[in-house]
Amino acid sequence: MASTGEYKRDSNYITDRITADGDDWPVEAGRYRLVVSRACPWASRAVIVRRLLGLESVLSMGIAGPTHDERSWTFDLDPDGRDPVLGIERLQEAFFARFPDYPRGITVPAVVDVPSGQVVTNDYAQITLDLSTEWTAFHRPGAPSLYPKELRDEIDEINDVVFRDVNNGVYRAGFASSQSAYEDAYGPLFSRLDWLSARLSSQRYLVGDTITEADIRLFTTLVRFDPVYHGHFKCNRSKLTELPVLWAYVRDLYQTPGFGDTVDFDHIKRHYYVVHTSINPTQIVPVGPELSGWLLPHGREALGGRPFGDGTPPPPPPADEVVPASHQP
């Protein structure tokens, strides 16, 4: 936190990469485990990309619980409180296995090398790009192109401004400790949402006519907007349901296989309202908002576009990765 009350995100991550021709960390089926929490928007990106590309059988996934303490995410969803593949109770153990004095936050998503039990990377932005570009030998037949070469410059440009003003903007508003810092985040956030509304009023997706990495990165913030960011983070000029274009856009994605079936609204709310005690000291978790609207027709098909391009939708998620029905609309 800056002296001005502005929230500063720690952007120093473990930047090792798993690549097709890597020496230390080569792409290998079954070698790595993706550790996530369905509560976390940064981790949810990796969950969606893995699912759309059909990597479930080659990159296993451990799901941490929605809450954590200062020591890190825990595997309290598993029957014995241990990840069944890594055998650890806390993600922290994988970080310390490689860096005994690791000084930074223990964050998800993280990719862990199963044989050694050591973390490889928690660089969330690069993880999804590498799943698209380095793991191609294991993509399912019909996997979409989420980061096509001919659109990468435009995707990167969109991702940069969306990260600054929206993905991180809600946090800058929510964690601000001064009025001026809060307002400095609040204004650009809603200006960018208005800009996105204008862009998406005439095209179905952010870049090109298919779903790309840019849509995934925006989706994971928008899907949390009304449940947590509007009230908990004081991003309250408008609810998402009051922004017609963005509300239709995010419903379109939510109803697309690989998106909504990865979303756990219960975990999302419990994480923010229970963990952030400086903002919500009572830890009371709101009952609302009403979720049935997520399944209403969105009408975005009229703009054209093909969700998966020349590819196909992913099959249903594996049985052990299905979100409980009570945590969805």
Rosetta silent file (secondary structure, phi, psi, omega in degrees, C-alpha in Angstrom):
SEQUENCE: MASTGEYKRDSNYITDRITADGDDWPVEAGRYRLVVSRACPWASRAVIVRRLLGLESVLSMGIAGPTHDERSWTFDLDPDGRDPVLGIERLQEAFFARFPDYPRGITVPAVVDVPSGQVVTNDYAQITLDLSTEWTAFHRPGAPSLYPKELRDEIDEINDVVFRDVNNGVYRAGFASSQSAYEDAYGPLFSRLDWLSARLSSQRYLVGDTITEADIRLFTTLVRFDPVYHGHFKCNRSKLTELPVLWAYVRDLYQTPGFGDTVDFDHIKRHYYVVHTSINPTQIVPVGPELSGWLLPHGREALGGRPFGDGTPPPPPPADEVVPASHQP
SCORE:     score description
SCORE:     0.000 S_00000001
   1 L     0.000  127.685  179.971    0.000    0.000    0.000 S_00000001
   2 L   -74.861  162.782 -179.402    1.429    3.377   -1.019 S_00000001
   3 L   -65.133  -20.660  178.768    1.605    6.304    1.394 S_00000001
   4 L   -81.462   -3.050 -176.397   -1.141    7.973   -0.650 S_00000001
   5 L    89.951    3.960 -179.238   -3.512    5.108    0.150 S_00000001
   6 L   -82.317  134.860  177.049   -3.214    3.633   -3.330 S_00000001
   7 L   -75.572  128.028  178.472   -3.226   -0.154   -3.615 S_00000001
   8 L  -115.556  115.762  179.208   -0.100   -1.451   -5.355 S_00000001
   9 L   -74.975  133.395  173.580   -0.259   -5.002   -6.679 S_00000001
  10 L   -73.752  111.082 -175.251    2.883   -7.062   -6.198 S_00000001
  11 L  -104.883   19.955  178.169    3.634   -8.050   -9.789 S_00000001
  12 L   -95.182  107.014 -176.817    6.792  -10.049   -9.076 S_00000001
  13 L  -116.810  169.778  173.423    6.020  -13.656   -9.908 S_00000001
  14 L   -78.294  110.644 -167.020    8.032  -16.812  -10.533 S_00000001
  15 L   -96.685   12.086  173.476    8.510  -16.380  -14.254 S_00000001
  16 L   -57.426  148.261 -178.909    9.805  -19.824  -15.216 S_00000001
  17 L  -123.655  147.694  172.413    7.919  -21.194  -18.202 S_00000001
  18 L   -98.817  113.847 -173.248    6.874  -24.676  -19.275 S_00000001
  19 E  -126.760  160.086 -176.810    7.629  -24.819  -22.984 S_00000001
  20 L   -60.515  -33.705 -178.598    7.540  -27.387  -25.766 S_00000001
  21 L  -112.285   23.237 -175.837   11.335  -27.301  -26.143 S_00000001
  22 L   -69.127  147.502  176.490   12.188  -26.484  -22.543 S_00000001
  23 L   -88.019  -52.745 -179.141   15.232  -27.953  -20.841 S_00000001
  24 L   -77.829  -42.768 -175.025   14.283  -27.482  -17.204 S_00000001
  25 L  -129.311   74.208  178.896   10.517  -27.480  -17.587 S_00000001
  26 E   -79.512  150.270  174.231    9.458  -29.206  -20.829 S_00000001
  27 L   -61.720  124.016  178.025    5.811  -29.797  -21.665 S_00000001
  28 L  -145.344  135.674  176.677    5.009  -33.357  -20.556 S_00000001
  29 L   -66.630  130.204  174.803    1.697  -35.105  -20.049 S_00000001
  30 L    83.171   -5.077 -175.376    1.047  -35.911  -16.404 S_00000001
  31 L   -81.857  -31.648 -170.191    4.119  -34.157  -15.025 S_00000001
  32 E  -115.661  157.539  176.318    2.535  -30.959  -13.738 S_00000001
  33 E  -127.688  127.926  177.001   -0.427  -29.997  -11.589 S_00000001
  34 E   -88.780  117.684  179.464   -2.325  -26.734  -11.950 S_00000001
  35 E  -102.285  127.979 -174.722   -3.383  -25.462   -8.528 S_00000001
  36 E  -137.881  170.954  161.381   -6.295  -23.031   -8.517 S_00000001
  37 E  -130.581  134.945  178.536   -9.113  -21.624   -6.462 S_00000001
  38 L   -68.747  -13.087  178.006  -12.451  -21.063   -8.128 S_00000001
  39 L   -74.494  -28.374 -168.320  -12.753  -17.914   -6.012 S_00000001
  40 L   -89.997  126.777 -179.577   -9.792  -16.204   -7.669 S_00000001
  41 H   -66.887  -32.080 -179.185  -10.263  -14.352  -10.984 S_00000001
  42 H   -70.538  -39.443  176.775   -6.617  -14.790  -11.957 S_00000001
  43 H   -71.095  -34.744 -177.625   -6.814  -18.553  -11.394 S_00000001
  44 H   -62.346  -28.647  175.601  -10.187  -18.783  -13.127 S_00000001
  45 H   -58.834  -46.058 -178.279   -8.543  -17.694  -16.371 S_00000001
  46 H   -67.179  -36.601  178.159   -6.360  -20.803  -16.294 S_00000001
  47 H   -60.881  -45.136 -178.716   -9.318  -23.030  -15.431 S_00000001
  48 H   -66.651  -47.054 -178.375  -11.243  -21.781  -18.474 S_00000001
  49 H   -62.062  -47.079  178.186   -8.304  -21.997  -20.899 S_00000001
  50 H   -55.502  -41.789 -178.587   -7.394  -25.506  -19.755 S_00000001
  51 H   -69.267  -45.782 -178.864  -10.993  -26.560  -20.240 S_00000001
  52 H   -63.085  -35.440 -177.551  -11.462  -24.957  -23.668 S_00000001
  53 H   -85.409   -9.006  177.523   -8.226  -26.532  -24.948 S_00000001
  54 L    73.246   39.864 -176.239   -9.066  -29.955  -23.541 S_00000001
  55 L   -95.995    9.294 -174.686   -5.971  -30.335  -21.375 S_00000001
  56 L   -56.707  -37.661 -174.530   -7.691  -32.057  -18.456 S_00000001
  57 L   -79.667  -13.919 -177.503   -6.126  -35.450  -19.122 S_00000001
  58 L  -113.171  -19.346  178.806   -2.546  -34.150  -19.382 S_00000001
  59 L  -129.275   98.034 -177.350   -2.524  -31.308  -16.822 S_00000001
  60 E   -68.569  163.371 -175.950   -4.258  -32.299  -13.601 S_00000001
  61 E  -132.766  126.762  172.309   -5.919  -29.661  -11.436 S_00000001
  62 E  -102.182  134.179 -175.499   -5.953  -29.224   -7.687 S_00000001
  63 E  -112.059  112.070  176.512   -8.691  -27.009   -6.293 S_00000001
  64 E   -77.560  160.319  177.557   -7.981  -25.098   -3.098 S_00000001
  65 L   -69.145  168.835 -173.979  -10.762  -23.922   -0.849 S_00000001
  66 L   -77.516  -15.957 -179.318  -12.232  -20.430   -1.192 S_00000001
  67 L  -118.686  159.963  178.795  -10.695  -19.003    1.986 S_00000001
  68 E  -155.041  167.077  174.952   -7.151  -18.852    3.300 S_00000001
  69 E  -107.972 -165.933 -175.653   -5.075  -17.298    6.041 S_00000001
  70 L   -68.634  -13.697 -177.183   -1.835  -15.359    5.846 S_00000001
  71 L   -88.618  -21.802  173.796    0.130  -18.553    5.186 S_00000001
  72 E   141.668  178.827  177.814   -1.596  -19.500    1.923 S_00000001
  73 E   -68.384  143.817 -179.060   -4.325  -21.417    0.167 S_00000001
  74 E  -120.853  158.768 -178.480   -5.310  -24.749    1.716 S_00000001
  75 L   -99.148   50.794 -175.934   -6.738  -27.965    0.293 S_00000001
  76 L   -75.312   -6.939  176.032   -9.620  -28.150    2.732 S_00000001
  77 L   -78.109  -22.099  179.829  -12.026  -29.303    0.006 S_00000001
  78 L   -79.516  145.975 -171.461  -10.247  -32.670   -0.142 S_00000001
  79 L   -51.810  -40.064 -178.695  -11.481  -35.288    2.355 S_00000001
  80 L  -103.250   11.445  179.284   -8.308  -35.404    4.424 S_00000001
  81 L    73.238   17.354  177.540   -7.317  -31.782    3.850 S_00000001
  82 L  -127.284  141.891  173.758   -4.468  -32.781    1.539 S_00000001
  83 L   -62.034  128.404 -173.477   -4.154  -32.472   -2.211 S_00000001
  84 L   -68.891  -18.031  179.060   -4.496  -36.073   -3.415 S_00000001
  85 L   -97.682  -46.394 -176.918   -1.680  -35.767   -5.967 S_00000001
  86 L   -85.196  -21.631  178.465    0.824  -33.491   -4.225 S_00000001
  87 L    71.386   22.038 -177.456    0.113  -34.763   -0.719 S_00000001
  88 L  -114.613  154.151  179.104    0.325  -31.282    0.800 S_00000001
  89 L   -88.868  -29.600 -176.955   -2.059  -29.347    3.021 S_00000001
  90 E  -131.293  142.734  175.536   -1.031  -25.871    1.833 S_00000001
  91 L   -59.476  -28.732  178.562    0.163  -24.537   -1.495 S_00000001
  92 H   -51.127  -34.197 -177.685    2.875  -22.826    0.537 S_00000001
  93 H   -62.992  -35.610  179.001    4.632  -26.196    0.859 S_00000001
  94 H   -71.663  -34.966  176.372    5.265  -26.368   -2.898 S_00000001
  95 H   -67.554  -45.893 -178.187    6.725  -22.844   -2.896 S_00000001
  96 H   -70.400  -24.534  177.494    8.980  -23.593    0.084 S_00000001
  97 H   -63.690  -28.955  179.410   10.066  -26.890   -1.485 S_00000001
  98 H  -100.784  -39.334 -178.717   11.768  -24.849   -4.178 S_00000001
  99 L  -126.470   89.582 -175.421   12.436  -21.557   -2.377 S_00000001
 100 L   -55.316  -27.610 -179.248   12.760  -22.188    1.398 S_00000001
 101 L  -111.772   31.663 -176.750   12.809  -18.465    2.102 S_00000001
 102 L   -53.604  121.921 -169.478   10.197  -17.437   -0.479 S_00000001
 103 L   -96.172   -6.141 -171.288    9.347  -13.859    0.556 S_00000001
 104 L  -106.771 -177.807 -179.669    6.244  -13.053   -1.470 S_00000001
 105 L   -66.160  146.610  177.050    2.594  -13.989   -1.478 S_00000001
 106 L   -90.755  104.254 -169.087    1.605  -17.584   -2.194 S_00000001
 107 L  -115.031  155.872  170.109   -0.716  -17.065   -5.147 S_00000001
 108 L  -111.925  150.918    0.903   -2.918  -19.055   -7.497 S_00000001
 109 L   -73.569  153.948  172.925   -2.825  -20.144  -10.197 S_00000001
 110 E  -138.313  141.888  175.723    0.411  -22.019   -9.645 S_00000001
 111 E  -106.563  127.832 -175.918    1.850  -24.886  -11.638 S_00000001
 112 E  -115.083  137.186  173.920    3.666  -27.493   -9.565 S_00000001
 113 E   -78.335  113.713 -173.507    6.108  -30.138  -10.772 S_00000001
 114 L   -63.708  -46.331 -177.228    4.611  -33.340   -9.381 S_00000001
 115 L   -58.249  -39.908 -177.439    7.807  -35.471   -9.173 S_00000001
 116 L   -94.798  -17.310 -175.816    9.709  -32.875   -7.139 S_00000001
 117 L    72.562   13.939 -176.467    6.744  -31.220   -5.429 S_00000001
 118 E  -100.200  142.316  173.723    8.219  -27.844   -6.332 S_00000001
 119 E   -64.374  141.069  175.500    6.373  -24.854   -7.733 S_00000001
 120 E   -99.987  -49.689 -176.365    7.347  -24.017  -11.311 S_00000001
 121 E  -156.709  149.000  167.861    5.494  -20.757  -11.893 S_00000001
 122 L  -127.752   23.440 -179.302    2.718  -18.570  -10.558 S_00000001
 123 L   -79.687   84.973 -168.366    2.936  -16.082  -13.434 S_00000001
 124 H   -57.977  -36.499 -177.645   -0.803  -16.124  -14.137 S_00000001
 125 H   -68.009  -39.459 -178.852   -0.662  -13.983  -17.291 S_00000001
 126 H   -78.986  -29.249 -178.138    1.962  -16.156  -18.964 S_00000001
 127 H   -56.252  -48.200 -176.348    0.448  -19.458  -17.834 S_00000001
 128 H   -70.160  -36.380  177.696   -2.622  -19.118  -20.031 S_00000001
 129 H   -64.110  -39.429  179.252   -0.650  -17.890  -23.035 S_00000001
 130 H   -70.061  -34.562  174.889    1.666  -20.887  -22.742 S_00000001
 131 H   -59.302  -35.559  179.768   -1.261  -23.281  -22.470 S_00000001
 132 H   -76.863  -35.579 -169.318   -2.400  -21.906  -25.827 S_00000001
 133 H  -108.669  -23.967 -176.185    0.965  -21.781  -27.584 S_00000001
 134 L  -105.250  -20.408 -177.233    3.279  -24.354  -25.957 S_00000001
 135 L  -100.302   20.836 -172.857    0.896  -27.203  -25.154 S_00000001
 136 H   -60.355  -29.189  179.932   -0.479  -27.536  -28.693 S_00000001
 137 H   -62.431  -20.147 -177.149    0.621  -31.179  -29.009 S_00000001
 138 H  -112.274    4.854  176.922   -1.957  -32.022  -26.348 S_00000001
 139 L   -63.405  144.620  178.105   -4.834  -29.770  -27.418 S_00000001
 140 L   -67.777  154.518  171.001   -8.065  -31.652  -28.033 S_00000001
 141 L   -59.149  130.987 -178.144   -9.322  -32.034  -31.599 S_00000001
 142 L    87.412    7.211  177.632  -11.414  -28.939  -32.269 S_00000001
 143 L   -62.943  137.249  179.923   -9.645  -26.795  -29.664 S_00000001
 144 L   -73.641  159.834  173.851  -10.158  -23.092  -30.411 S_00000001
 145 L   -92.596  102.774 -173.951   -7.309  -20.717  -31.195 S_00000001
 146 L   -88.823  -15.949 -179.080   -7.384  -18.394  -28.198 S_00000001
 147 L  -140.884   61.901 -175.598   -4.232  -16.439  -29.026 S_00000001
 148 L   -65.158  142.194 -175.121   -3.939  -16.453  -32.838 S_00000001
 149 H   -55.512  -42.744 -174.161   -0.745  -14.964  -34.216 S_00000001
 150 H   -70.179  -12.482 -178.615   -2.480  -12.514  -36.528 S_00000001
 151 H  -115.105    3.215 -172.011   -4.449  -10.981  -33.627 S_00000001
 152 H   -63.083  -39.406  179.733   -1.842  -11.014  -30.855 S_00000001
 153 H   -61.179  -44.693 -179.425   -0.907   -7.344  -31.064 S_00000001
 154 H   -69.289  -41.036  176.826   -4.531   -6.285  -30.743 S_00000001
 155 H   -59.522  -44.862 -179.766   -5.236   -8.829  -28.015 S_00000001
 156 H   -62.503  -39.776  179.174   -2.217   -7.585  -26.064 S_00000001
 157 H   -63.513  -45.117  178.829   -3.350   -3.966  -26.407 S_00000001
 158 H   -64.119  -44.451 -179.381   -6.830   -4.799  -25.127 S_00000001
 159 H   -59.829  -38.030 -178.438   -5.432   -6.916  -22.305 S_00000001
 160 H   -62.410  -48.186 -177.085   -3.171   -4.079  -21.160 S_00000001
 161 H   -74.714  -33.432  177.939   -5.946   -1.513  -20.750 S_00000001
 162 H   -67.793  -40.473  176.188   -8.427   -4.016  -19.341 S_00000001
 163 H   -60.544  -51.100 -174.208   -5.891   -5.129  -16.749 S_00000001
 164 H   -60.533  -47.346 -170.031   -5.027   -1.584  -15.747 S_00000001
 165 H   -97.079  -25.944 -173.647   -8.535   -0.180  -15.499 S_00000001
 166 H  -114.929  -65.962 -177.219  -10.794   -3.196  -14.906 S_00000001
 167 H   -53.854  -51.141  178.726   -9.081   -6.410  -13.731 S_00000001
 168 L   -90.576  -20.762 -178.598   -6.809   -4.527  -11.344 S_00000001
 169 H   -61.593  -38.030  179.427   -8.980   -1.416  -11.230 S_00000001
 170 H   -65.617  -35.078  177.401  -11.603   -3.069   -9.019 S_00000001
 171 H   -70.336  -38.850  178.450   -8.869   -4.004   -6.549 S_00000001
 172 H   -62.754  -34.722  175.560   -7.419   -0.496   -6.605 S_00000001
 173 H   -73.016  -47.362 -173.518  -10.854    0.803   -5.674 S_00000001
 174 H   -67.792  -35.213 -176.917  -11.605   -1.893   -3.116 S_00000001
 175 L   -99.759    4.055  177.160   -8.293   -1.800   -1.269 S_00000001
 176 L   -60.061  141.411  178.856   -7.757    1.970   -1.403 S_00000001
 177 L  -114.275   14.725  172.331   -7.148    3.442    2.027 S_00000001
 178 L  -142.831  155.154 -179.149   -7.824    7.059    1.119 S_00000001
 179 H   -61.676  -42.206 -176.824  -10.713    8.805   -0.597 S_00000001
 180 H   -66.564  -39.652  179.020   -8.519   10.206   -3.332 S_00000001
 181 H   -65.580  -39.672  176.956   -6.940    6.829   -4.136 S_00000001
 182 H   -61.413  -47.590 -178.027  -10.387    5.249   -4.302 S_00000001
 183 H   -68.310  -30.388  177.034  -11.700    7.916   -6.659 S_00000001
 184 H   -66.148  -25.665  176.142   -8.581    7.671   -8.806 S_00000001
 185 H   -90.222  -37.925 -176.201   -9.464    4.033   -9.444 S_00000001
 186 H   -60.657  -46.029 -177.369  -13.251    4.438   -9.594 S_00000001
 187 H   -62.117  -54.626  178.757  -13.246    6.924  -12.478 S_00000001
 188 H   -61.342  -32.394  178.248  -11.021    4.964  -14.905 S_00000001
 189 H   -59.390  -52.183 -175.919  -12.865    1.737  -14.064 S_00000001
 190 H   -77.123  -27.770  172.520  -16.235    3.005  -15.198 S_00000001
 191 H   -63.331  -40.347  179.212  -14.797    4.981  -18.086 S_00000001
 192 H   -70.129  -38.306  176.933  -13.237    1.749  -19.337 S_00000001
 193 H   -63.130  -37.492  175.381  -16.470   -0.191  -18.840 S_00000001
 194 H   -65.074  -40.672  177.684  -18.248    2.460  -20.932 S_00000001
 195 H   -62.453  -42.966  177.866  -15.514    2.126  -23.576 S_00000001
 196 H   -65.415  -38.310  177.333  -15.926   -1.646  -23.580 S_00000001
 197 H   -60.624  -43.848  179.219  -19.688   -1.269  -23.889 S_00000001
 198 H   -63.963  -42.511 -179.834  -19.246    0.903  -26.967 S_00000001
 199 H   -63.407  -42.332 -174.494  -16.776   -1.547  -28.515 S_00000001
 200 H   -85.566   -2.159  177.971  -18.979   -4.554  -27.849 S_00000001
 201 L   -70.927  -21.869 -177.028  -22.174   -2.915  -29.039 S_00000001
 202 L  -121.197    1.942  176.533  -21.276   -3.745  -32.642 S_00000001
 203 L  -143.870  145.332 -171.559  -19.137   -6.891  -32.286 S_00000001
 204 L   -72.898  -35.479 -177.072  -19.742  -10.076  -30.361 S_00000001
 205 L  -124.461  166.424 -172.505  -16.207  -10.528  -29.008 S_00000001
 206 L   -68.004  -38.583 -177.329  -13.406   -8.170  -28.059 S_00000001
 207 L  -136.066  123.641 -179.540  -10.995   -9.065  -30.869 S_00000001
 208 L    71.762 -163.488 -176.308  -11.996  -10.712  -34.138 S_00000001
 209 L  -111.840   18.386  176.962  -15.109  -12.835  -34.470 S_00000001
 210 L  -134.440  167.507  175.922  -14.204  -15.629  -32.040 S_00000001
 211 L   -67.268  132.863  176.156  -13.449  -16.014  -28.345 S_00000001
 212 L  -130.560  177.756  176.174   -9.858  -15.089  -27.511 S_00000001
 213 H   -51.243  -33.824 -178.722   -7.668  -14.656  -24.465 S_00000001
 214 H   -63.614  -41.382  179.261   -8.998  -11.096  -24.213 S_00000001
 215 H   -65.857  -39.444 -179.561  -12.569  -12.266  -23.606 S_00000001
 216 H   -62.868  -43.788 -178.334  -11.438  -14.744  -20.958 S_00000001
 217 H   -66.602  -36.109  177.377   -9.537  -12.075  -19.031 S_00000001
 218 H   -73.704  -40.353 -176.976  -12.480   -9.684  -19.048 S_00000001
 219 H   -55.368  -45.225 -172.294  -15.026  -12.382  -18.227 S_00000001
 220 H   -67.513  -20.947  171.488  -13.443  -13.404  -14.936 S_00000001
 221 H   -83.349  -45.684 -177.086  -13.782   -9.849  -13.614 S_00000001
 222 H   -62.915  -36.157 -177.211  -17.258   -9.207  -14.968 S_00000001
 223 L   -67.541  -20.541  178.460  -18.682  -12.439  -13.570 S_00000001
 224 L   -96.258   -1.695 -167.737  -17.637  -11.261  -10.087 S_00000001
 225 H   -64.169  -57.936 -178.187  -18.844   -7.710  -10.505 S_00000001
 226 H   -71.924  -39.332  179.200  -22.311   -7.784   -8.957 S_00000001
 227 H   -63.499  -33.766 -176.330  -21.623  -10.550   -6.386 S_00000001
 228 H  -134.187  -44.174 -170.202  -18.576   -8.793   -4.876 S_00000001
 229 H   -71.721  -35.579 -177.867  -17.069   -5.779   -6.622 S_00000001
 230 L   -61.131  -47.303 -178.341  -20.189   -3.589   -6.713 S_00000001
 231 L   -95.635  -54.804 -174.461  -20.728   -3.678   -2.959 S_00000001
 232 L   -61.853  -40.773 -178.933  -17.635   -5.119   -1.297 S_00000001
 233 L   -99.756    7.604  174.700  -15.192   -3.043   -3.383 S_00000001
 234 L    61.749   29.563  176.919  -17.494    0.016   -3.620 S_00000001
 235 L   -91.730   69.829 -160.919  -17.577   -0.102   -7.451 S_00000001
 236 L  -116.216   23.614  173.201  -21.131    1.081   -7.306 S_00000001
 237 L   -62.711  -43.536 -179.380  -21.845    3.573  -10.066 S_00000001
 238 L  -147.534  144.490  166.652  -23.724    0.815  -11.867 S_00000001
 239 L   -75.403  157.939  175.313  -24.371   -2.868  -11.411 S_00000001
 240 H   -60.209  -36.930 -179.797  -23.364   -5.064  -14.310 S_00000001
 241 H   -66.555  -11.712  177.627  -27.048   -5.858  -14.795 S_00000001
 242 H   -98.522    3.340  177.761  -27.578   -2.126  -15.412 S_00000001
 243 L  -113.152   91.582 -166.030  -25.060   -2.038  -18.290 S_00000001
 244 H   -54.101  -43.510 -176.116  -27.066   -3.653  -21.117 S_00000001
 245 H   -68.724  -48.578 -178.188  -24.235   -4.417  -23.547 S_00000001
 246 H   -67.975  -34.592  178.686  -21.816   -5.824  -20.992 S_00000001
 247 H   -65.349  -41.724  176.686  -24.572   -7.748  -19.215 S_00000001
 248 H   -68.393  -41.187 -179.987  -25.569   -9.426  -22.488 S_00000001
 249 H   -60.389  -46.947 -176.386  -21.917  -10.016  -23.428 S_00000001
 250 H   -72.841  -29.901  174.080  -21.033  -11.712  -20.142 S_00000001
 251 H   -67.411  -38.106  176.492  -24.205  -13.840  -20.244 S_00000001
 252 H   -56.630  -49.409  179.433  -23.232  -14.943  -23.744 S_00000001
 253 H   -66.733  -42.977 -178.711  -19.872  -16.132  -22.436 S_00000001
 254 H   -56.969  -38.203 -178.125  -21.353  -17.608  -19.263 S_00000001
 255 L   -83.394   -0.197  177.294  -23.691  -19.756  -21.332 S_00000001
 256 L   -87.723  130.012  179.259  -20.803  -20.934  -23.549 S_00000001
 257 L   -53.032  135.388 -178.377  -19.382  -24.341  -22.536 S_00000001
 258 L   101.002  -14.336  179.074  -16.124  -23.885  -20.651 S_00000001
 259 L  -106.006  -77.764 -176.329  -17.103  -20.593  -19.021 S_00000001
 260 H   -59.706  -30.740 -178.710  -20.161  -20.764  -16.791 S_00000001
 261 H   -75.709    0.471  173.422  -19.582  -24.393  -15.904 S_00000001
 262 H  -104.814   -5.620 -171.827  -16.320  -23.362  -14.206 S_00000001
 263 L   -90.676  130.323  177.561  -17.882  -20.577  -12.088 S_00000001
 264 L  -120.802   97.561 -176.070  -18.617  -21.164   -8.403 S_00000001
 265 H   -66.066  -31.204  177.882  -20.551  -18.183   -7.043 S_00000001
 266 H   -64.226  -46.499  179.013  -20.483  -19.583   -3.504 S_00000001
 267 H   -63.826  -40.250 -179.707  -16.685  -19.770   -3.486 S_00000001
 268 H   -59.307  -50.903 -176.792  -16.408  -16.309   -5.002 S_00000001
 269 H   -67.535  -42.400 -178.795  -18.530  -14.667   -2.327 S_00000001
 270 H   -63.383  -37.434  179.567  -17.041  -16.601    0.573 S_00000001
 271 H   -61.944  -57.027 -173.049  -13.510  -15.688   -0.439 S_00000001
 272 H   -65.429  -45.658 -173.468  -13.959  -11.954   -0.698 S_00000001
 273 H   -78.387  -22.649  179.783  -16.316  -11.424    2.229 S_00000001
 274 H   -93.500  -41.878 -174.481  -14.536  -13.778    4.647 S_00000001
 275 H   -76.166  -37.828 -174.588  -10.851  -13.204    3.812 S_00000001
 276 L   -84.890   70.354 -175.567  -10.904   -9.406    3.458 S_00000001
 277 L   -69.321  -21.110  176.964  -11.546   -8.631    7.107 S_00000001
 278 L   -68.857  -25.552  178.821  -10.169   -5.104    6.773 S_00000001
 279 L   -95.815  -38.107 -175.593  -13.087   -4.360    4.450 S_00000001
 280 L  -129.514   74.736 -173.562  -15.704   -6.691    5.961 S_00000001
 281 L   -62.522  -23.931  179.599  -14.771   -7.273    9.615 S_00000001
 282 L   -77.052  -17.600 -177.383  -18.023   -9.113   10.394 S_00000001
 283 L    59.348   20.654  175.093  -17.261  -11.707    7.666 S_00000001
 284 L   -72.735  130.662 -179.418  -20.967  -11.853    6.884 S_00000001
 285 L   -99.447  122.819 -179.384  -21.475  -13.253    3.378 S_00000001
 286 L   -60.351  147.002  177.252  -24.390  -11.724    1.452 S_00000001
 287 L   -74.960  -40.752 -177.474  -27.164  -14.059    0.373 S_00000001
 288 L   -84.460 -173.163    2.193  -27.682  -12.268   -2.954 S_00000001
 289 L   -83.270  168.390  174.773  -27.622  -11.314   -5.682 S_00000001
 290 L   -62.216  133.207 -172.915  -30.254  -13.344   -7.511 S_00000001
 291 L  -103.531   -6.894 -172.828  -28.484  -15.529  -10.083 S_00000001
 292 H   -63.023  -24.240 -179.549  -31.288  -16.675  -12.372 S_00000001
 293 H   -63.016  -22.125  179.924  -30.623  -13.818  -14.802 S_00000001
 294 H   -62.490  -20.117 -177.235  -27.401  -15.494  -15.912 S_00000001
 295 H  -100.972    3.335  178.972  -29.483  -17.998  -17.862 S_00000001
 296 L   -71.731  151.433  176.187  -31.680  -15.472  -19.671 S_00000001
 297 L   -56.143  142.774 -176.747  -31.370  -15.168  -23.486 S_00000001
 298 L  -108.751  -22.455  176.074  -28.653  -12.692  -24.439 S_00000001
 299 L    71.479    8.878 -176.151  -29.364  -12.053  -28.127 S_00000001
 300 H   -73.741  -15.089  178.809  -25.686  -11.644  -28.994 S_00000001
 301 H   -59.074  -26.183 -178.373  -25.942  -14.169  -31.842 S_00000001
 302 H   -63.516  -19.908  178.931  -27.389  -11.351  -33.946 S_00000001
 303 H   -84.600   -0.600 -178.135  -23.909   -9.795  -34.082 S_00000001
 304 L    82.092 -150.931 -179.080  -22.518  -12.878  -35.829 S_00000001
 305 L    81.396  155.348  179.766  -19.260  -14.387  -34.733 S_00000001
 306 L  -129.801  113.224 -172.829  -18.406  -17.990  -34.032 S_00000001
 307 L   -49.633  -44.222 -174.754  -17.502  -18.775  -30.416 S_00000001
 308 L  -111.006   15.319 -179.612  -14.931  -21.459  -31.259 S_00000001
 309 L    59.602 -127.181  177.115  -14.039  -20.430  -34.792 S_00000001
 310 L   -84.081    2.135 -178.883  -13.384  -23.565  -36.810 S_00000001
 311 L   -92.330 -161.558 -174.767  -13.267  -25.590  -33.610 S_00000001
 312 L  -135.014  161.512  175.947  -15.908  -27.146  -31.400 S_00000001
 313 L   -65.587  153.570  175.599  -17.225  -26.719  -27.858 S_00000001
 314 L   -72.212  155.629  174.106  -15.422  -28.657  -25.132 S_00000001
 315 L   -69.912  172.559  177.395  -17.086  -31.766  -23.725 S_00000001
 316 L   -58.149  154.491 -179.440  -18.596  -31.650  -20.223 S_00000001
 317 L   -67.067  155.622  174.561  -16.087  -31.284  -17.387 S_00000001
 318 L   -56.518  152.088 -174.799  -14.721  -34.377  -15.649 S_00000001
 319 H   -56.475  -36.393 -177.485  -16.947  -35.603  -12.831 S_00000001
 320 H   -81.967    2.482  177.469  -14.497  -34.518  -10.137 S_00000001
 321 H  -117.768   10.262  179.670  -14.381  -30.979  -11.530 S_00000001
 322 L   -75.225  130.764  177.301  -18.112  -30.293  -11.723 S_00000001
 323 L   -73.257  133.815  179.027  -19.197  -27.220   -9.760 S_00000001
 324 L   -54.135  137.682 -177.259  -21.963  -28.084   -7.265 S_00000001
 325 H   -58.939  -31.125 -178.606  -25.371  -27.221   -8.671 S_00000001
 326 H   -72.180   -9.818 -179.772  -26.208  -25.243   -5.523 S_00000001
 327 H  -101.209    9.732 -178.552  -23.313  -22.858   -6.296 S_00000001
 328 L  -132.490  170.272  178.179  -24.695  -21.899   -9.720 S_00000001
 329 L   -59.879    0.000    0.000  -27.952  -20.424  -11.098 S_00000001
